[in-house]
Amino acid sequence: MPKLIKGVGCPYCGSSCDDIEVLVSDDETRILEVHNACIIGTNLFHHANDPTRPRLPRQRQPDGSVKEIPYEEAIDYFAKTLLAAKKPLIYGFGSTNCEGMSAVGRIAEKAGAVLDNCATICHGPSFLAMFDNGYPSCTLGEAKNRADVVVFWGCNPMHAHPRHTSRYSIFPRGYFTQKGQMQRTVLCVDPRETDTAKLADHHLMLDQSHDYELFDAFRTVLRGFDIPEVVAGIPREKIKEAAEIMKKAKFCMIFFGMGCTHTDGRNHNIDAAISLTRDLNEHTKCSIMAMRGHYNIAGPGQVWSWQFGFPYCIDLTKGSHAHMNPGETSSIDLAMRDEVDCFVNVGTDAGAHFPIQAVQHLKKHPWITVDPNFCMASEIADLHIPVRIAGVDEPGVVYRMDNVPIQFRAVIKGLPGVPSDEELFDMVYERMCELTNTAPIWLAAKEDRKYPQNPAVI
Amino acid sequence: MPKISLNMITQRSIEEGAAMEKGKTNPDYFDACSICEMHPDDMKKAGIWKNTNVLVTSECGSVIVKAITATQYVPPGLAHIRQGVWANQVVPPRTQSTGTPQYSGFPVTIEPAPDEKLKTALQLVQGSVGLWKGGQ
Ligand code: SF4
């Protein structure tokens, strides 16, 4: 009898939906149906059935072809390559669980590596602005239960976080928002008429990359001063009207995305957005939230902040203390300046999502990819090590976009012999200790591990 | 050949997300990401026919993509390639010292290239690091 598993988490976008239902075959090896998830989540679960999923590490040979090798050999190569490198870069972690992120910290320390996550090319600028200006935020439940004005600034949830509007921001009927969408005024700020803009009551179609001026104009209006006739392509009256809507809100919620972090000004746009949020709190209650991308990209920010005190761009090369300075210690900047001599790609696809010039720089040195599937990063790697898929055949803790931790479960059995990220990193760490004749330092986490080392592996 | 200068952004789309989760070597991913959306007026100016290939060139590279009418309206002057392998052939890696490349808002020129072929994701990425073993 196929089994219906409820309360499953979707390991794709920052909405981290945890109301998915998955029907699995009676031997728990195949996913038959996926309920409640959007098309992206559905495809993700079904893709786990793919019979061609890699089961063994693949190493590139001198002639350019790749050959399958046992895990033991892959772990040995991984450990030796990290130890030989002067300044390895370990990057990724958008799509894995917190257990894996924690385990990699030991390796990074041992290797004197730079540890970075996808925030660096995504909401990293938001972190920079938070360091400067704070983060007056809330959880998504508050938005659902209270927000009567919702602003989507430079984000397009209908495409990037498909169930965000139906679970948290527009449609749900909350405690103080029992009329759902009818009770909410939705504003969208975007240079394109996106599908989110089509849902909005007001669309401010600003000139691309002029968000900073528009934030400034809003703040100026809120403080009772005059603004030019047109700012960032938006007429004065329209800005005043929107500012009035936000000011009159009972609870105003601002969501922002790549339209602010990827454009000119980067962190300064977010800085202005946070200042606007603070200003609005003179008049009403207002909260701001970054539309974090991957389901657990808030995870490394949390885990590494506990471990090292910094959320990303963590330089551990000094051995005794960590250092962080994006622009200097970020993956792209290090790559472009040829400052790293080994690249480890974990739970991401730098091959596809880095600007191609950064990929070319990184590829001058050994490249190791840890990923459950074939991707661009695995197809240009010197070594590709398959692991289990967090949220599908490996459970674990993930952090939603509002930093709420959710326990994700495994719905099917993992491929025999394929370890989780955490198990793999622990084995690499042990091998590094063997090679350097040092005793492993296990933090309490190791003793409390829920998923002891899989004896089938090695 | 007429050429047009536009402001390029690279963003998400649900087709891209859905295709990516089927796998980056899947034909869906190719169809979803090897396209450039722009305003019909801009297409006309540069003599570009709908659904024909164009050459997009930025300060740091170029790529062949298929020009289509925007699935989500873009105003004249703005062009959009969905994030992914094709977009990242032309995304400038400059970060303004923040670590984040210029993924949106960089100048490009676009010109018709109806006889040029689109390259697959593997061909582009492996080709750029000297690993591509297939044909053109
Ligand atoms: S909205 Fe995001 S988390 Fe929810 S089902 Fe879709 S992809 Fe998964």
Coordinates of C-alpha atoms and ligand atoms in Angstrom, one line a residue:
Chain A
M1 CA 0.0 0.0 0.0
P2 CA 1.4 3.4 -0.9
K3 CA 1.8 5.6 2.1
L4 CA 0.7 9.2 2.4
I5 CA 3.1 11.3 4.4
K6 CA 1.8 14.6 5.7
G7 CA 3.5 17.7 7.0
V8 CA 6.4 17.4 4.6
G9 CA 8.7 20.4 4.0
C10 CA 9.6 21.5 0.5
P11 CA 13.3 22.0 -0.1
Y12 CA 13.2 24.6 -2.7
C13 CA 12.4 28.3 -2.0
G14 CA 12.6 30.5 1.1
S15 CA 8.9 30.0 1.7
S16 CA 9.9 26.5 3.1
C17 CA 6.3 25.3 2.8
D18 CA 5.8 22.6 5.5
D19 CA 2.3 21.5 4.5
I20 CA 3.3 19.3 1.6
E21 CA 1.8 15.8 1.3
V22 CA 3.8 13.1 -0.5
L23 CA 2.5 9.7 -1.5
V24 CA 5.3 7.2 -1.6
S25 CA 5.5 3.6 -2.8
D26 CA 5.1 0.8 -0.2
D27 CA 8.9 0.1 -0.2
E28 CA 9.5 3.8 0.4
T29 CA 11.9 4.2 -2.5
R30 CA 9.7 6.1 -5.0
I31 CA 7.6 9.3 -4.8
L32 CA 4.3 8.7 -6.5
E33 CA 2.3 11.9 -5.9
V34 CA 3.0 15.3 -4.5
H35 CA 0.1 17.4 -3.1
N36 CA 0.0 21.1 -2.2
A37 CA 3.4 22.0 -3.6
C38 CA 3.8 24.4 -6.5
I39 CA 5.2 23.2 -9.8
I40 CA 8.8 23.8 -8.7
G41 CA 8.4 21.8 -5.5
T42 CA 6.5 19.1 -7.4
N43 CA 9.2 18.7 -10.0
L44 CA 11.8 18.6 -7.2
F45 CA 10.3 15.7 -5.4
H46 CA 9.6 13.8 -8.7
H47 CA 13.2 14.4 -9.8
A48 CA 14.4 12.4 -6.8
N49 CA 13.0 9.3 -8.5
D50 CA 15.3 9.7 -11.4
P51 CA 17.0 6.3 -11.9
T52 CA 20.1 8.0 -13.3
R53 CA 20.9 9.8 -10.1
P54 CA 24.6 9.4 -9.3
R55 CA 25.4 6.8 -6.7
L56 CA 29.2 6.9 -6.7
P57 CA 31.8 9.8 -6.8
R58 CA 33.1 10.5 -10.2
Q59 CA 36.6 11.7 -10.8
R60 CA 38.0 13.5 -13.9
Q61 CA 40.8 11.6 -15.6
P62 CA 43.8 13.2 -17.3
D63 CA 42.1 12.7 -20.7
G64 CA 39.1 14.7 -19.6
S65 CA 36.7 11.8 -19.2
V66 CA 35.2 11.0 -15.8
K67 CA 35.4 7.6 -13.9
E68 CA 33.4 6.3 -10.9
I69 CA 35.5 5.8 -7.8
P70 CA 34.7 4.4 -4.3
Y71 CA 33.7 6.9 -1.6
E72 CA 36.9 6.1 0.3
E73 CA 39.1 7.3 -2.5
A74 CA 36.9 10.4 -3.0
I75 CA 37.2 11.3 0.7
D76 CA 40.9 10.8 0.6
Y77 CA 41.3 13.1 -2.4
F78 CA 38.9 15.7 -0.8
A79 CA 41.0 15.7 2.4
K80 CA 44.4 15.9 0.7
T81 CA 43.3 18.6 -1.8
L82 CA 42.0 20.8 1.0
L83 CA 45.2 20.3 3.1
A84 CA 47.4 21.0 0.1
A85 CA 45.6 24.2 -0.8
K86 CA 47.0 27.5 0.6
K87 CA 43.6 29.2 0.5
P88 CA 40.6 26.9 -0.4
L89 CA 37.2 28.4 -0.8
I90 CA 34.2 26.3 0.4
Y91 CA 31.0 27.8 -1.1
G92 CA 27.3 27.0 -1.4
F93 CA 24.9 25.7 1.3
G94 CA 21.7 27.2 -0.1
S95 CA 20.3 23.7 -0.4
T96 CA 21.4 21.5 2.5
N97 CA 20.4 21.2 6.1
C98 CA 21.9 22.9 9.1
E99 CA 23.6 19.7 10.3
G100 CA 25.7 19.7 7.1
M101 CA 26.5 23.4 7.5
S102 CA 27.7 22.8 11.0
A103 CA 29.8 19.8 10.0
V104 CA 31.6 21.7 7.3
G105 CA 32.8 24.3 9.8
R106 CA 35.2 21.8 11.2
I107 CA 36.7 21.1 7.8
A108 CA 37.0 24.8 7.0
E109 CA 38.8 25.5 10.2
K110 CA 41.2 22.6 9.7
A111 CA 41.9 23.6 6.1
G112 CA 42.2 27.3 6.9
A113 CA 39.6 28.0 4.2
V114 CA 37.2 30.8 3.3
L115 CA 33.7 29.7 4.1
D116 CA 31.0 31.4 2.1
N117 CA 27.3 30.8 1.2
C118 CA 24.9 31.8 -1.6
A119 CA 24.0 34.9 0.4
T120 CA 27.2 36.4 -1.1
I121 CA 25.5 36.7 -4.5
C122 CA 22.0 37.1 -3.2
H123 CA 21.0 38.8 0.0
G124 CA 24.5 39.5 1.1
P125 CA 24.0 43.2 0.5
S126 CA 21.0 42.9 2.9
F127 CA 23.3 41.6 5.6
L128 CA 25.6 44.6 5.0
A129 CA 22.7 46.9 5.4
M130 CA 21.5 45.1 8.6
F131 CA 25.0 45.5 10.1
D132 CA 24.7 49.3 9.4
N133 CA 21.1 49.9 10.2
G134 CA 19.4 47.0 12.1
Y135 CA 16.6 44.7 10.9
P136 CA 13.1 45.7 12.1
S137 CA 11.5 42.5 11.0
C138 CA 8.9 39.9 12.1
T139 CA 7.8 36.4 11.3
L140 CA 5.6 35.4 8.4
G141 CA 2.8 34.5 10.8
E142 CA 2.6 38.2 11.9
A143 CA 2.4 39.3 8.3
K144 CA -0.4 36.8 7.7
N145 CA -2.4 37.7 10.9
R146 CA -1.9 41.5 10.8
A147 CA -0.6 43.1 7.6
D148 CA -3.2 45.2 5.9
V149 CA -0.7 46.9 3.6
V150 CA 1.8 44.7 1.8
V151 CA 4.6 46.1 -0.3
F152 CA 6.6 43.9 -2.7
W153 CA 9.7 46.0 -3.6
G154 CA 12.0 44.5 -6.3
C155 CA 10.7 41.0 -5.8
N156 CA 8.4 38.7 -7.8
P157 CA 7.0 36.1 -5.5
M158 CA 4.5 34.8 -8.1
H159 CA 7.6 33.4 -9.9
A160 CA 10.3 33.1 -7.3
H161 CA 8.3 32.1 -4.1
P162 CA 5.1 30.8 -5.8
R163 CA 3.1 30.0 -2.6
H164 CA 4.3 33.0 -0.6
T165 CA 1.2 35.1 -1.5
S166 CA -1.2 32.3 -0.7
R167 CA 0.4 31.2 2.5
Y168 CA 1.6 34.4 4.1
S169 CA 1.2 37.7 2.4
I170 CA -1.9 38.4 0.3
F171 CA -4.6 35.7 0.3
P172 CA -4.6 34.0 3.7
R173 CA -7.3 34.9 6.2
G174 CA -5.5 35.7 9.4
Y175 CA -6.6 36.5 13.0
F176 CA -6.9 40.2 12.4
T177 CA -7.2 39.9 8.6
Q178 CA -10.2 37.7 8.3
K179 CA -11.3 39.1 5.0
G180 CA -8.0 38.0 3.5
Q181 CA -7.1 39.7 0.3
M182 CA -10.1 42.0 0.4
Q183 CA -8.7 43.6 3.6
R184 CA -5.2 44.1 2.2
T185 CA -3.8 46.8 0.0
V186 CA -0.9 45.5 -2.1
L187 CA 1.8 47.7 -3.6
C188 CA 4.4 46.5 -6.0
V189 CA 7.5 48.4 -7.0
D190 CA 9.1 46.9 -10.1
P191 CA 10.4 48.2 -13.5
R192 CA 8.5 45.3 -15.2
E193 CA 4.8 44.6 -15.0
T194 CA 5.4 41.2 -13.4
D195 CA 2.7 38.7 -12.4
T196 CA 3.1 40.0 -8.9
A197 CA 2.5 43.6 -10.1
K198 CA -0.7 42.4 -11.9
L199 CA -2.0 41.2 -8.5
A200 CA -1.2 44.5 -6.8
D201 CA -3.6 47.4 -6.2
H202 CA -0.9 49.9 -7.0
H203 CA 2.1 49.3 -9.3
L204 CA 4.9 51.8 -9.1
M205 CA 6.8 51.1 -12.4
L206 CA 10.0 52.8 -11.6
D207 CA 13.1 53.2 -13.8
Q208 CA 15.3 50.2 -13.3
S209 CA 18.2 50.8 -10.7
H210 CA 16.6 54.0 -9.3
D211 CA 15.2 52.4 -6.1
Y212 CA 17.4 54.5 -3.9
E213 CA 15.9 57.8 -5.1
L214 CA 12.4 56.4 -4.7
F215 CA 13.1 55.3 -1.1
D216 CA 14.5 58.8 -0.5
A217 CA 11.4 60.4 -2.0
F218 CA 9.1 58.3 0.3
R219 CA 11.1 59.3 3.3
T220 CA 11.0 62.9 2.3
V221 CA 7.3 62.9 1.8
L222 CA 6.8 61.1 5.2
R223 CA 8.7 63.9 6.9
G224 CA 6.5 66.4 5.3
F225 CA 8.9 67.9 2.7
D226 CA 8.3 68.4 -0.9
I227 CA 9.8 66.3 -3.7
P228 CA 10.4 66.9 -7.4
E229 CA 7.6 66.3 -9.9
V230 CA 8.9 63.0 -11.0
V231 CA 11.3 60.7 -9.0
A232 CA 12.7 57.5 -10.6
G233 CA 10.0 57.8 -13.3
I234 CA 7.1 58.0 -10.8
P235 CA 5.0 61.1 -10.6
R236 CA 4.9 63.0 -7.3
E237 CA 1.2 62.4 -6.8
K238 CA 1.6 58.6 -7.1
I239 CA 4.4 58.6 -4.6
K240 CA 2.4 60.7 -2.1
E241 CA -0.6 58.5 -2.5
A242 CA 1.5 55.3 -1.9
A243 CA 3.2 56.9 1.1
E244 CA -0.2 57.8 2.5
I245 CA -1.4 54.3 2.1
M246 CA 1.6 53.0 4.0
K247 CA 1.3 55.6 6.7
K248 CA -2.4 54.9 7.2
A249 CA -1.8 51.1 7.5
K250 CA -2.5 49.3 10.7
F251 CA 0.4 47.0 9.9
C252 CA 2.6 47.6 6.9
M253 CA 4.8 44.8 5.6
I254 CA 7.6 45.4 3.2
F255 CA 9.1 42.5 1.3
F256 CA 12.2 43.1 -0.9
G257 CA 14.3 41.0 -3.2
M258 CA 16.9 41.0 -6.0
G259 CA 15.5 44.2 -7.5
C260 CA 17.2 45.9 -4.6
T261 CA 20.3 43.7 -3.9
H262 CA 21.5 43.0 -7.5
T263 CA 21.2 46.6 -8.8
D264 CA 23.3 49.7 -8.4
G265 CA 23.8 50.7 -4.8
R266 CA 23.4 47.1 -3.5
N267 CA 23.4 47.4 0.3
H268 CA 22.6 51.1 0.2
N269 CA 19.2 50.3 -1.4
I270 CA 18.4 48.0 1.6
D271 CA 19.8 50.6 4.0
A272 CA 17.3 53.1 2.6
A273 CA 14.5 50.5 2.8
I274 CA 15.3 49.8 6.5
S275 CA 15.4 53.6 7.2
L276 CA 12.0 53.9 5.5
T277 CA 10.7 51.1 7.7
R278 CA 12.0 52.9 10.8
D279 CA 10.4 56.2 9.7
L280 CA 7.1 54.5 9.1
N281 CA 7.1 53.3 12.7
E282 CA 6.6 56.9 13.8
H283 CA 3.2 56.6 12.2
T284 CA 2.2 53.0 12.3
K285 CA 3.6 49.5 12.8
C286 CA 5.9 48.5 9.9
S287 CA 8.1 45.5 9.3
I288 CA 10.6 44.6 6.6
M289 CA 11.7 41.2 5.4
A290 CA 14.2 39.9 2.9
M291 CA 12.7 37.4 0.4
R292 CA 15.5 34.8 1.0
G293 CA 15.9 32.5 -1.9
H294 CA 16.6 28.9 -1.0
Y295 CA 14.6 27.0 1.6
N296 CA 17.6 27.0 4.0
I297 CA 19.8 29.9 2.9
A298 CA 19.0 31.6 6.2
G299 CA 20.6 28.5 7.8
P300 CA 24.3 29.1 7.2
G301 CA 23.7 32.7 8.4
Q302 CA 22.4 31.3 11.7
V303 CA 24.7 28.3 12.1
W304 CA 28.0 30.1 11.2
S305 CA 27.0 33.1 13.3
W306 CA 26.9 30.8 16.3
Q307 CA 30.1 29.1 15.3
F308 CA 32.2 32.0 14.0
G309 CA 30.2 35.2 14.7
F310 CA 29.8 36.0 11.0
P311 CA 27.1 34.9 8.6
Y312 CA 29.1 34.7 5.4
C313 CA 32.4 35.6 3.7
I314 CA 34.2 34.0 6.6
D315 CA 38.0 34.0 6.3
L316 CA 39.5 31.3 8.5
T317 CA 43.0 31.4 7.0
K318 CA 44.5 33.0 10.2
G319 CA 43.8 29.8 12.1
S320 CA 43.2 31.5 15.4
H321 CA 40.3 33.9 14.6
A322 CA 37.8 34.5 11.9
H323 CA 37.6 37.6 9.7
M324 CA 34.9 38.9 7.5
N325 CA 34.9 41.7 4.9
P326 CA 32.7 41.1 1.8
G327 CA 34.4 42.7 -1.1
E328 CA 37.6 41.2 0.2
T329 CA 36.5 37.8 1.4
S330 CA 33.6 37.1 -0.8
S331 CA 33.6 34.2 -3.3
I332 CA 33.3 36.3 -6.5
D333 CA 35.9 38.9 -5.4
L334 CA 38.3 36.2 -4.4
A335 CA 37.8 34.4 -7.6
M336 CA 38.2 37.5 -9.8
R337 CA 41.4 38.3 -8.0
D338 CA 42.7 34.7 -8.3
E339 CA 43.1 34.6 -4.5
V340 CA 42.0 31.0 -4.0
D341 CA 43.6 27.8 -5.1
C342 CA 40.8 25.2 -4.5
F343 CA 37.1 25.4 -4.9
V344 CA 34.5 23.3 -3.1
N345 CA 30.9 23.6 -4.3
V346 CA 28.3 22.3 -1.9
G347 CA 24.5 22.3 -2.4
T348 CA 24.5 25.0 -5.1
D349 CA 25.5 25.3 -8.7
A350 CA 28.3 27.9 -9.1
G351 CA 28.9 26.6 -12.6
A352 CA 25.5 27.9 -13.7
H353 CA 25.0 30.8 -11.4
F354 CA 28.3 32.6 -11.1
P355 CA 29.2 35.1 -13.9
I356 CA 31.2 32.9 -16.4
Q357 CA 34.4 34.8 -15.8
A358 CA 34.4 33.9 -12.1
V359 CA 33.9 30.3 -13.1
Q360 CA 36.9 30.5 -15.5
H361 CA 39.1 31.9 -12.7
L362 CA 38.1 29.2 -10.2
K363 CA 38.5 26.4 -12.7
K364 CA 42.3 27.0 -12.8
H365 CA 42.5 25.1 -9.6
P366 CA 41.0 21.8 -8.2
W367 CA 37.2 21.9 -8.2
I368 CA 35.2 19.6 -6.0
T369 CA 31.4 19.4 -6.2
V370 CA 29.2 17.9 -3.5
D371 CA 25.7 17.6 -4.9
P372 CA 22.9 15.0 -5.1
N373 CA 22.4 15.6 -8.8
F374 CA 24.2 16.4 -12.0
C375 CA 24.5 20.1 -12.6
M376 CA 26.9 22.5 -14.3
A377 CA 29.2 22.5 -11.2
S378 CA 29.3 18.7 -11.3
E379 CA 30.1 18.6 -15.0
I380 CA 33.2 20.8 -14.8
A381 CA 34.4 19.4 -11.5
D382 CA 37.5 17.3 -10.9
L383 CA 35.6 15.3 -8.4
H384 CA 31.8 15.1 -8.0
I385 CA 30.6 13.4 -4.8
P386 CA 26.8 12.6 -4.6
V387 CA 25.0 13.0 -1.3
R388 CA 21.4 12.5 -0.1
I389 CA 18.8 15.2 -0.8
A390 CA 17.9 17.2 2.3
G391 CA 14.2 17.3 2.7
V392 CA 13.7 14.3 0.4
D393 CA 15.8 11.4 1.5
E394 CA 17.6 13.1 4.4
P395 CA 15.9 14.9 7.3
G396 CA 17.2 18.0 9.0
V397 CA 16.7 21.5 10.3
V398 CA 16.1 24.4 7.9
Y399 CA 15.6 28.1 8.5
R400 CA 12.7 29.8 6.6
M401 CA 13.1 33.3 5.2
D402 CA 12.0 34.8 8.5
N403 CA 14.6 32.7 10.4
V404 CA 12.0 30.3 11.9
P405 CA 13.6 26.9 12.1
I406 CA 11.6 24.0 10.7
Q407 CA 12.3 20.3 11.1
F408 CA 12.2 18.8 7.6
R409 CA 11.7 15.0 7.2
A410 CA 12.9 12.4 4.9
V411 CA 10.1 10.9 2.8
I412 CA 11.9 8.1 0.9
K413 CA 14.9 5.9 1.7
G414 CA 18.2 7.2 0.5
L415 CA 20.2 5.5 -2.2
P416 CA 22.2 2.7 -0.6
G417 CA 25.8 3.8 0.2
V418 CA 25.2 7.5 -0.5
P419 CA 25.9 9.6 2.6
S420 CA 24.3 12.8 3.8
D421 CA 26.3 16.1 3.6
E422 CA 26.9 15.8 7.4
E423 CA 28.2 12.2 7.2
L424 CA 30.4 13.1 4.2
F425 CA 32.0 16.1 5.9
D426 CA 32.6 14.2 9.1
M427 CA 34.4 11.5 7.2
V428 CA 36.5 14.1 5.4
Y429 CA 37.3 15.8 8.7
E430 CA 38.4 12.4 10.2
R431 CA 40.6 11.8 7.2
M432 CA 42.1 15.3 7.5
C433 CA 42.9 14.5 11.2
E434 CA 44.5 11.2 10.3
L435 CA 46.6 12.9 7.6
T436 CA 47.8 15.6 9.9
N437 CA 48.3 13.3 12.9
T438 CA 45.9 15.3 15.1
A439 CA 43.0 14.3 17.3
P440 CA 39.6 15.3 16.0
I441 CA 37.8 17.9 18.1
W442 CA 34.2 16.9 18.2
L443 CA 31.8 19.5 19.5
A444 CA 28.8 18.4 21.5
A445 CA 26.9 18.3 18.2
K446 CA 28.7 15.0 17.3
E447 CA 27.6 13.1 20.4
D448 CA 24.0 14.3 20.0
R449 CA 23.8 13.3 16.4
K450 CA 20.5 11.9 15.6
Y451 CA 21.7 10.0 12.5
P452 CA 24.8 8.0 13.4
Q453 CA 27.3 7.3 10.7
N454 CA 25.9 5.1 8.1
P455 CA 27.8 1.8 8.3
A456 CA 27.0 1.1 4.7
V457 CA 29.3 3.9 3.7
I458 CA 32.9 2.9 4.0
Chain B
M1 CA 23.3 45.2 -39.2
P2 CA 21.3 47.5 -36.9
K3 CA 22.1 47.2 -33.3
I4 CA 20.3 48.5 -30.2
S5 CA 21.7 49.4 -26.7
L6 CA 19.5 48.3 -23.9
N7 CA 19.6 48.0 -20.1
M8 CA 19.7 44.3 -19.1
I9 CA 18.3 42.6 -16.0
T10 CA 18.4 38.9 -15.2
Q11 CA 15.7 37.6 -12.9
R12 CA 13.7 34.5 -11.9
S13 CA 10.7 32.9 -13.6
I14 CA 8.7 30.0 -12.6
E15 CA 9.4 28.2 -15.9
E16 CA 13.1 28.5 -15.1
G17 CA 12.6 27.2 -11.5
A18 CA 10.5 24.3 -12.6
A19 CA 12.9 23.3 -15.3
M20 CA 15.9 23.6 -13.1
E21 CA 14.4 21.1 -10.7
K22 CA 14.1 18.6 -13.6
G23 CA 17.8 19.1 -14.2
K24 CA 20.0 21.6 -15.9
T25 CA 20.7 19.3 -18.8
N26 CA 16.9 18.8 -19.4
P27 CA 15.5 20.3 -22.6
D28 CA 13.0 22.3 -20.5
Y29 CA 15.9 24.2 -18.9
F30 CA 17.2 25.0 -22.4
D31 CA 13.8 26.3 -23.5
A32 CA 13.2 28.3 -20.3
C33 CA 16.5 30.1 -20.1
S34 CA 18.0 30.6 -23.5
I35 CA 15.6 33.5 -24.3
C36 CA 15.7 37.3 -24.1
E37 CA 12.6 39.3 -23.5
M38 CA 12.2 42.9 -24.8
H39 CA 9.7 45.4 -25.9
P40 CA 8.3 45.0 -29.5
D41 CA 9.4 48.6 -30.3
D42 CA 13.0 47.9 -29.4
M43 CA 12.8 44.7 -31.6
K44 CA 11.5 46.7 -34.5
K45 CA 14.3 49.3 -34.1
A46 CA 17.0 46.6 -34.3
G47 CA 15.2 44.7 -37.1
I48 CA 14.7 41.7 -34.9
W49 CA 11.8 39.2 -35.7
K50 CA 10.0 37.5 -32.9
N51 CA 11.4 34.1 -32.0
T52 CA 14.6 34.5 -33.9
N53 CA 18.1 34.4 -32.5
V54 CA 20.0 37.5 -31.4
L55 CA 23.5 38.2 -30.2
V56 CA 23.7 39.9 -26.8
T57 CA 27.0 41.5 -25.9
S58 CA 28.0 43.1 -22.6
E59 CA 31.2 44.6 -21.3
C60 CA 32.4 41.1 -20.5
G61 CA 31.1 38.6 -23.0
S62 CA 28.4 37.7 -25.5
V63 CA 25.8 35.0 -25.9
I64 CA 23.3 33.9 -28.5
V65 CA 19.7 33.7 -27.2
K66 CA 16.2 33.7 -28.8
A67 CA 14.3 37.0 -28.8
I68 CA 10.7 36.7 -27.7
T69 CA 7.9 39.0 -26.8
A70 CA 8.0 39.5 -23.0
T71 CA 6.0 37.1 -20.9
Q72 CA 5.9 39.8 -18.3
Y73 CA 5.8 43.3 -19.8
V74 CA 9.2 45.1 -20.0
P75 CA 9.2 48.8 -20.9
P76 CA 11.2 50.0 -23.9
G77 CA 14.9 50.3 -23.1
L78 CA 14.9 47.3 -20.8
A79 CA 15.7 43.7 -21.7
H80 CA 15.5 40.5 -19.6
I81 CA 17.2 37.2 -19.7
R82 CA 16.1 34.7 -17.1
Q83 CA 18.8 33.8 -14.6
G84 CA 20.9 30.8 -15.5
V85 CA 23.7 29.7 -17.8
W86 CA 22.9 32.0 -20.7
A87 CA 22.4 35.1 -18.6
N88 CA 25.6 34.5 -16.8
Q89 CA 27.6 34.5 -20.0
V90 CA 27.1 38.3 -20.1
V91 CA 26.7 39.2 -16.4
P92 CA 29.5 41.5 -15.3
P93 CA 31.4 40.1 -12.3
R94 CA 32.0 43.6 -10.8
T95 CA 30.7 43.7 -7.3
Q96 CA 31.0 47.3 -6.0
S97 CA 33.0 45.7 -3.2
T98 CA 30.0 43.9 -1.8
G99 CA 30.6 40.4 -3.2
T100 CA 27.4 40.6 -5.3
P101 CA 27.9 40.8 -9.1
Q102 CA 26.0 43.2 -11.3
Y103 CA 23.2 40.7 -12.1
S104 CA 20.7 43.5 -13.0
G105 CA 21.1 46.8 -14.7
F106 CA 24.1 46.5 -17.0
P107 CA 24.4 47.9 -20.6
V108 CA 24.2 45.4 -23.5
T109 CA 24.0 45.7 -27.2
I110 CA 21.6 43.4 -29.0
E111 CA 21.7 42.6 -32.7
P112 CA 19.9 40.1 -35.0
A113 CA 21.8 36.9 -35.5
P114 CA 19.1 34.7 -37.1
D115 CA 21.5 32.3 -38.6
E116 CA 23.5 31.6 -35.4
K117 CA 22.8 28.5 -33.3
L118 CA 21.9 28.5 -29.7
K119 CA 24.4 26.6 -27.5
T120 CA 23.3 24.1 -24.8
A121 CA 24.1 24.8 -21.1
L122 CA 26.8 22.2 -21.1
Q123 CA 28.3 23.4 -24.3
L124 CA 28.5 27.0 -22.9
V125 CA 29.9 26.1 -19.4
Q126 CA 32.2 23.3 -20.4
G127 CA 33.3 25.2 -23.5
S128 CA 34.2 28.2 -21.4
V129 CA 36.6 26.1 -19.3
G130 CA 38.0 24.0 -22.1
L131 CA 36.2 20.8 -21.3
W132 CA 33.7 20.6 -24.1
K133 CA 34.2 17.5 -26.1
G134 CA 31.1 17.6 -28.3
G135 CA 30.7 19.3 -31.7
Q136 CA 29.7 22.9 -32.4
Ligands
SF4_1 S1 6.4 27.9 -2.7 FE1 8.6 27.3 -2.5 S2 8.6 26.0 -0.7 FE2 6.5 26.2 -1.3 S3 6.1 24.4 -2.6 FE3 6.7 26.1 -4.0 S4 8.9 25.9 -4.2 FE4 8.3 24.7 -2.4

